[in-house]
Amino acid sequence: MKHGPNALIDESLPVVVLATSDTSSPESVLRYEKTLSNIQEVTARSGRVIAVATEGNKQIRELVEHVIYVPSAPELLLPLIEVVPLQLLAYHIAVRRGCDVDQPRNLAKSVTVE
């Protein structure tokens, strides 16, 4: 059994990374650079990475197996744009796993009837 940071990285379970940035914001660029460092750590441990990146980013293609591109946008709008491909990814994974996406488990526990 693995322990420590290696226990979280497994070649059978991909890591989804948000690697977008607003090039007009120095803070956003710094976060992006740190994200690239984290991606390199995952791939060094034989991890598989799916990245959501800003359109036109060629650097990310060299580091990860799969890239989902989203349009560039200001930093505050990026989460709204990133969530769309993440929702679609979750939906398609659930369908491939055979989950009933229209009847999620434990729905009755989270939805109250008035």
Coordinates of N, CA and C in Angstrom, one line a residue:
M1 N 0.8 -1.2 0.0 CA 0.0 0.0 0.0 C 0.9 1.3 0.0
K2 N 0.5 2.2 -0.8 CA 1.3 3.4 -0.9 C 0.9 4.4 0.2
H3 N 1.9 5.2 0.6 CA 1.7 6.2 1.7 C 2.3 7.5 1.2
G4 N 1.8 8.6 1.7 CA 2.3 9.9 1.4 C 1.8 10.5 0.1
P5 N 2.5 11.4 -0.5 CA 1.9 12.1 -1.8 C 1.7 11.1 -2.9
N6 N 2.5 10.0 -3.0 CA 2.4 9.0 -4.0 C 1.1 8.3 -4.0
A7 N 0.5 8.2 -2.8 CA -0.8 7.4 -2.6 C -1.9 8.1 -3.3
L8 N -1.9 9.4 -3.5 CA -2.9 10.1 -4.2 C -2.9 10.0 -5.7
I9 N -1.7 9.7 -6.2 CA -1.5 9.7 -7.7 C -1.5 8.2 -8.1
D10 N -2.4 8.0 -9.1 CA -2.5 6.6 -9.6 C -2.7 6.7 -11.1
E11 N -2.0 5.9 -11.9 CA -2.1 6.0 -13.4 C -3.5 5.6 -13.9
S12 N -4.3 4.9 -13.1 CA -5.7 4.5 -13.5 C -6.7 5.6 -13.2
L13 N -6.4 6.6 -12.5 CA -7.3 7.7 -12.1 C -6.7 9.0 -12.5
P14 N -7.3 9.6 -13.6 CA -6.7 10.9 -14.0 C -6.9 12.1 -13.0
V15 N -6.0 13.0 -13.1 CA -6.1 14.2 -12.3 C -6.6 15.3 -13.2
V16 N -7.7 16.0 -12.8 CA -8.2 17.1 -13.6 C -7.7 18.4 -13.0
V17 N -7.0 19.2 -13.9 CA -6.4 20.4 -13.4 C -6.9 21.7 -14.1
L18 N -7.2 22.7 -13.4 CA -7.6 24.0 -14.0 C -6.3 24.8 -14.2
A19 N -5.9 24.9 -15.4 CA -4.7 25.6 -15.8 C -4.9 26.8 -16.6
T20 N -5.9 27.6 -16.3 CA -6.2 28.8 -17.0 C -5.5 30.0 -16.4
S21 N -5.4 31.1 -17.2 CA -4.8 32.3 -16.6 C -5.2 33.5 -17.4
D22 N -5.2 34.6 -16.7 CA -5.5 35.9 -17.3 C -4.2 36.6 -17.5
T23 N -3.7 36.7 -18.7 CA -2.3 37.2 -18.9 C -2.1 38.6 -18.5
S24 N -3.2 39.4 -18.4 CA -3.1 40.8 -18.0 C -3.0 40.9 -16.4
S25 N -3.1 39.8 -15.7 CA -3.0 39.8 -14.3 C -1.8 39.1 -13.8
P26 N -0.8 39.8 -13.2 CA 0.4 39.2 -12.7 C 0.1 38.0 -11.7
E27 N -0.9 38.2 -10.8 CA -1.3 37.2 -9.8 C -1.8 35.9 -10.5
S28 N -2.5 36.1 -11.6 CA -3.1 35.0 -12.3 C -1.9 34.2 -13.0
V29 N -1.0 34.9 -13.5 CA 0.1 34.3 -14.2 C 1.0 33.5 -13.2
L30 N 1.2 34.1 -12.0 CA 1.9 33.4 -11.0 C 1.2 32.1 -10.5
R31 N -0.1 32.2 -10.4 CA -0.9 31.0 -10.0 C -0.7 29.9 -11.1
Y32 N -0.8 30.3 -12.4 CA -0.6 29.4 -13.5 C 0.7 28.7 -13.5
E33 N 1.8 29.5 -13.2 CA 3.1 28.9 -13.1 C 3.2 27.9 -12.0
K34 N 2.6 28.1 -10.9 CA 2.6 27.2 -9.8 C 1.8 25.9 -10.2
T35 N 0.7 26.1 -10.9 CA -0.1 25.0 -11.4 C 0.8 24.1 -12.3
L36 N 1.6 24.8 -13.2 CA 2.4 24.0 -14.1 C 3.4 23.1 -13.3
S37 N 3.9 23.7 -12.2 CA 4.8 23.0 -11.3 C 4.1 21.7 -10.7
N38 N 2.9 21.9 -10.3 CA 2.1 20.8 -9.7 C 1.8 19.7 -10.8
I39 N 1.5 20.2 -12.0 CA 1.3 19.2 -13.1 C 2.6 18.4 -13.3
Q40 N 3.7 19.0 -13.3 CA 5.0 18.3 -13.5 C 5.2 17.3 -12.4
E41 N 4.8 17.6 -11.2 CA 4.9 16.7 -10.0 C 4.1 15.5 -10.3
V42 N 2.8 15.7 -10.7 CA 1.9 14.6 -11.0 C 2.4 13.7 -12.1
T43 N 2.9 14.3 -13.2 CA 3.4 13.4 -14.3 C 4.7 12.7 -13.9
A44 N 5.5 13.3 -13.0 CA 6.7 12.6 -12.6 C 6.4 11.4 -11.8
R45 N 5.2 11.3 -11.2 CA 4.7 10.1 -10.4 C 3.8 9.2 -11.3
S46 N 4.0 9.3 -12.6 CA 3.2 8.5 -13.6 C 1.7 8.8 -13.5
G47 N 1.3 10.0 -13.1 CA -0.1 10.4 -13.1 C -0.5 10.8 -14.4
R48 N -1.8 10.6 -14.7 CA -2.4 11.1 -16.0 C -3.1 12.4 -15.7
V49 N -3.0 13.4 -16.5 CA -3.5 14.7 -16.3 C -4.4 15.1 -17.4
I50 N -5.6 15.6 -17.1 CA -6.5 16.3 -18.0 C -6.5 17.7 -17.6
A51 N -6.2 18.7 -18.5 CA -6.1 20.1 -18.1 C -7.2 20.9 -18.8
V52 N -7.7 21.8 -18.1 CA -8.6 22.8 -18.7 C -7.7 24.1 -18.8
A53 N -7.5 24.5 -20.0 CA -6.5 25.6 -20.2 C -7.1 26.7 -21.1
T54 N -6.5 27.8 -21.1 CA -6.9 29.0 -21.9 C -6.5 28.7 -23.4
E55 N -7.4 29.1 -24.2 CA -7.2 28.9 -25.7 C -5.9 29.6 -26.1
G56 N -5.2 28.9 -26.9 CA -3.9 29.4 -27.4 C -2.7 29.0 -26.6
N57 N -2.9 28.3 -25.5 CA -1.8 27.9 -24.6 C -1.2 26.6 -25.2
K58 N 0.0 26.8 -25.8 CA 0.6 25.6 -26.4 C 1.6 24.9 -25.4
Q59 N 2.0 25.6 -24.4 CA 2.9 25.0 -23.4 C 2.2 23.9 -22.6
I60 N 1.0 24.0 -22.3 CA 0.3 22.9 -21.5 C 0.2 21.6 -22.3
R61 N 0.1 21.7 -23.6 CA 0.0 20.5 -24.5 C 1.2 19.6 -24.3
E62 N 2.4 20.1 -24.0 CA 3.6 19.3 -23.9 C 3.6 18.6 -22.5
L63 N 2.8 19.0 -21.6 CA 2.9 18.5 -20.2 C 1.8 17.4 -19.9
V64 N 0.7 17.5 -20.6 CA -0.5 16.7 -20.2 C -0.9 15.8 -21.3
E65 N -1.7 14.8 -21.0 CA -2.3 13.9 -22.0 C -3.4 14.5 -22.8
H66 N -4.3 15.2 -22.1 CA -5.5 15.8 -22.7 C -5.7 17.2 -22.3
V67 N -6.1 18.1 -23.2 CA -6.4 19.5 -22.9 C -7.8 19.8 -23.4
I68 N -8.5 20.5 -22.5 CA -9.8 21.1 -22.9 C -9.6 22.6 -22.9
Y69 N -9.8 23.2 -24.0 CA -9.5 24.6 -24.1 C -10.8 25.4 -23.9
V70 N -10.6 26.5 -23.2 CA -11.7 27.5 -23.0 C -11.3 28.9 -23.4
P71 N -12.2 29.7 -23.8 CA -11.8 31.1 -24.2 C -11.1 31.9 -23.1
S72 N -10.2 32.8 -23.6 CA -9.5 33.6 -22.6 C -10.6 34.6 -22.0
A73 N -10.4 35.0 -20.8 CA -11.3 35.9 -20.1 C -10.6 36.5 -18.9
P74 N -11.2 37.6 -18.4 CA -10.7 38.2 -17.2 C -10.7 37.2 -16.0
E75 N -9.8 37.3 -15.1 CA -9.7 36.4 -14.0 C -11.0 36.1 -13.3
L76 N -11.8 37.1 -13.0 CA -13.1 36.9 -12.3 C -14.1 36.1 -13.1
L77 N -14.0 36.1 -14.4 CA -15.0 35.3 -15.2 C -14.5 33.9 -15.5
L78 N -13.2 33.6 -15.3 CA -12.7 32.3 -15.6 C -13.5 31.1 -14.9
P79 N -13.8 31.2 -13.7 CA -14.6 30.1 -13.0 C -15.9 29.8 -13.8
L80 N -16.6 30.9 -14.2 CA -17.8 30.6 -14.9 C -17.6 29.9 -16.3
I81 N -16.5 30.2 -16.9 CA -16.2 29.5 -18.2 C -15.7 28.1 -17.9
E82 N -14.9 27.9 -16.9 CA -14.3 26.6 -16.6 C -15.3 25.6 -16.2
V83 N -16.4 26.0 -15.5 CA -17.4 25.0 -15.0 C -18.1 24.3 -16.1
V84 N -18.3 24.9 -17.3 CA -19.0 24.3 -18.4 C -18.4 23.0 -18.8
P85 N -17.1 23.0 -19.2 CA -16.5 21.7 -19.6 C -16.3 20.7 -18.5
L86 N -16.2 21.2 -17.2 CA -16.1 20.3 -16.1 C -17.5 19.6 -15.9
Q87 N -18.6 20.3 -16.0 CA -19.9 19.6 -15.9 C -20.1 18.6 -17.0
L88 N -19.7 18.9 -18.2 CA -19.8 18.0 -19.3 C -18.9 16.8 -19.1
L89 N -17.7 17.0 -18.6 CA -16.8 15.9 -18.3 C -17.4 15.0 -17.3
A90 N -18.0 15.5 -16.2 CA -18.6 14.7 -15.2 C -19.8 14.0 -15.7
Y91 N -20.6 14.6 -16.5 CA -21.7 13.9 -17.1 C -21.3 12.7 -18.0
H92 N -20.4 12.9 -18.9 CA -20.0 11.9 -19.8 C -19.3 10.7 -19.0
I93 N -18.5 11.0 -18.0 CA -17.9 10.0 -17.2 C -19.0 9.2 -16.5
A94 N -20.0 9.8 -15.9 CA -21.1 9.1 -15.2 C -21.8 8.2 -16.2
V95 N -22.1 8.7 -17.4 CA -22.8 7.9 -18.4 C -21.9 6.7 -18.8
R96 N -20.6 6.9 -19.0 CA -19.7 5.7 -19.3 C -19.7 4.7 -18.2
R97 N -19.8 5.2 -16.9 CA -19.8 4.3 -15.8 C -21.1 3.6 -15.6
G98 N -22.1 4.0 -16.4 CA -23.4 3.3 -16.2 C -24.3 3.9 -15.2
C99 N -23.9 5.1 -14.7 CA -24.7 5.8 -13.7 C -26.0 6.4 -14.3
D100 N -27.1 6.4 -13.6 CA -28.3 7.0 -14.1 C -28.2 8.5 -13.7
V101 N -27.8 9.3 -14.7 CA -27.6 10.8 -14.4 C -28.9 11.5 -14.1
D102 N -30.0 10.9 -14.5 CA -31.3 11.6 -14.2 C -31.9 11.2 -12.8
Q103 N -31.3 10.2 -12.2 CA -31.7 9.8 -10.8 C -30.5 9.6 -10.0
P104 N -29.8 10.7 -9.5 CA -28.6 10.5 -8.7 C -28.9 9.8 -7.4
R105 N -27.9 9.1 -6.9 CA -28.0 8.4 -5.6 C -28.2 9.4 -4.5
N106 N -28.9 9.0 -3.5 CA -29.1 9.8 -2.3 C -29.7 11.2 -2.5
L107 N -30.5 11.3 -3.6 CA -31.1 12.6 -3.9 C -32.1 13.0 -2.9
A108 N -32.9 12.0 -2.4 CA -33.9 12.2 -1.4 C -33.3 12.8 -0.1
K109 N -32.1 12.5 0.2 CA -31.4 13.0 1.4 C -31.1 14.5 1.3
S110 N -30.9 15.0 0.1 CA -30.5 16.3 -0.1 C -31.6 17.3 -0.5
V111 N -32.7 16.7 -1.0 CA -33.8 17.5 -1.4 C -35.0 17.3 -0.5
T112 N -35.5 18.4 0.1 CA -36.6 18.2 1.0 C -37.9 18.5 0.3
V113 N -38.9 17.8 0.7 CA -40.3 18.0 0.0 C -41.1 18.9 1.0
E114 N -41.7 19.9 0.5 CA -42.5 20.8 1.4 C -43.9 20.4 1.3

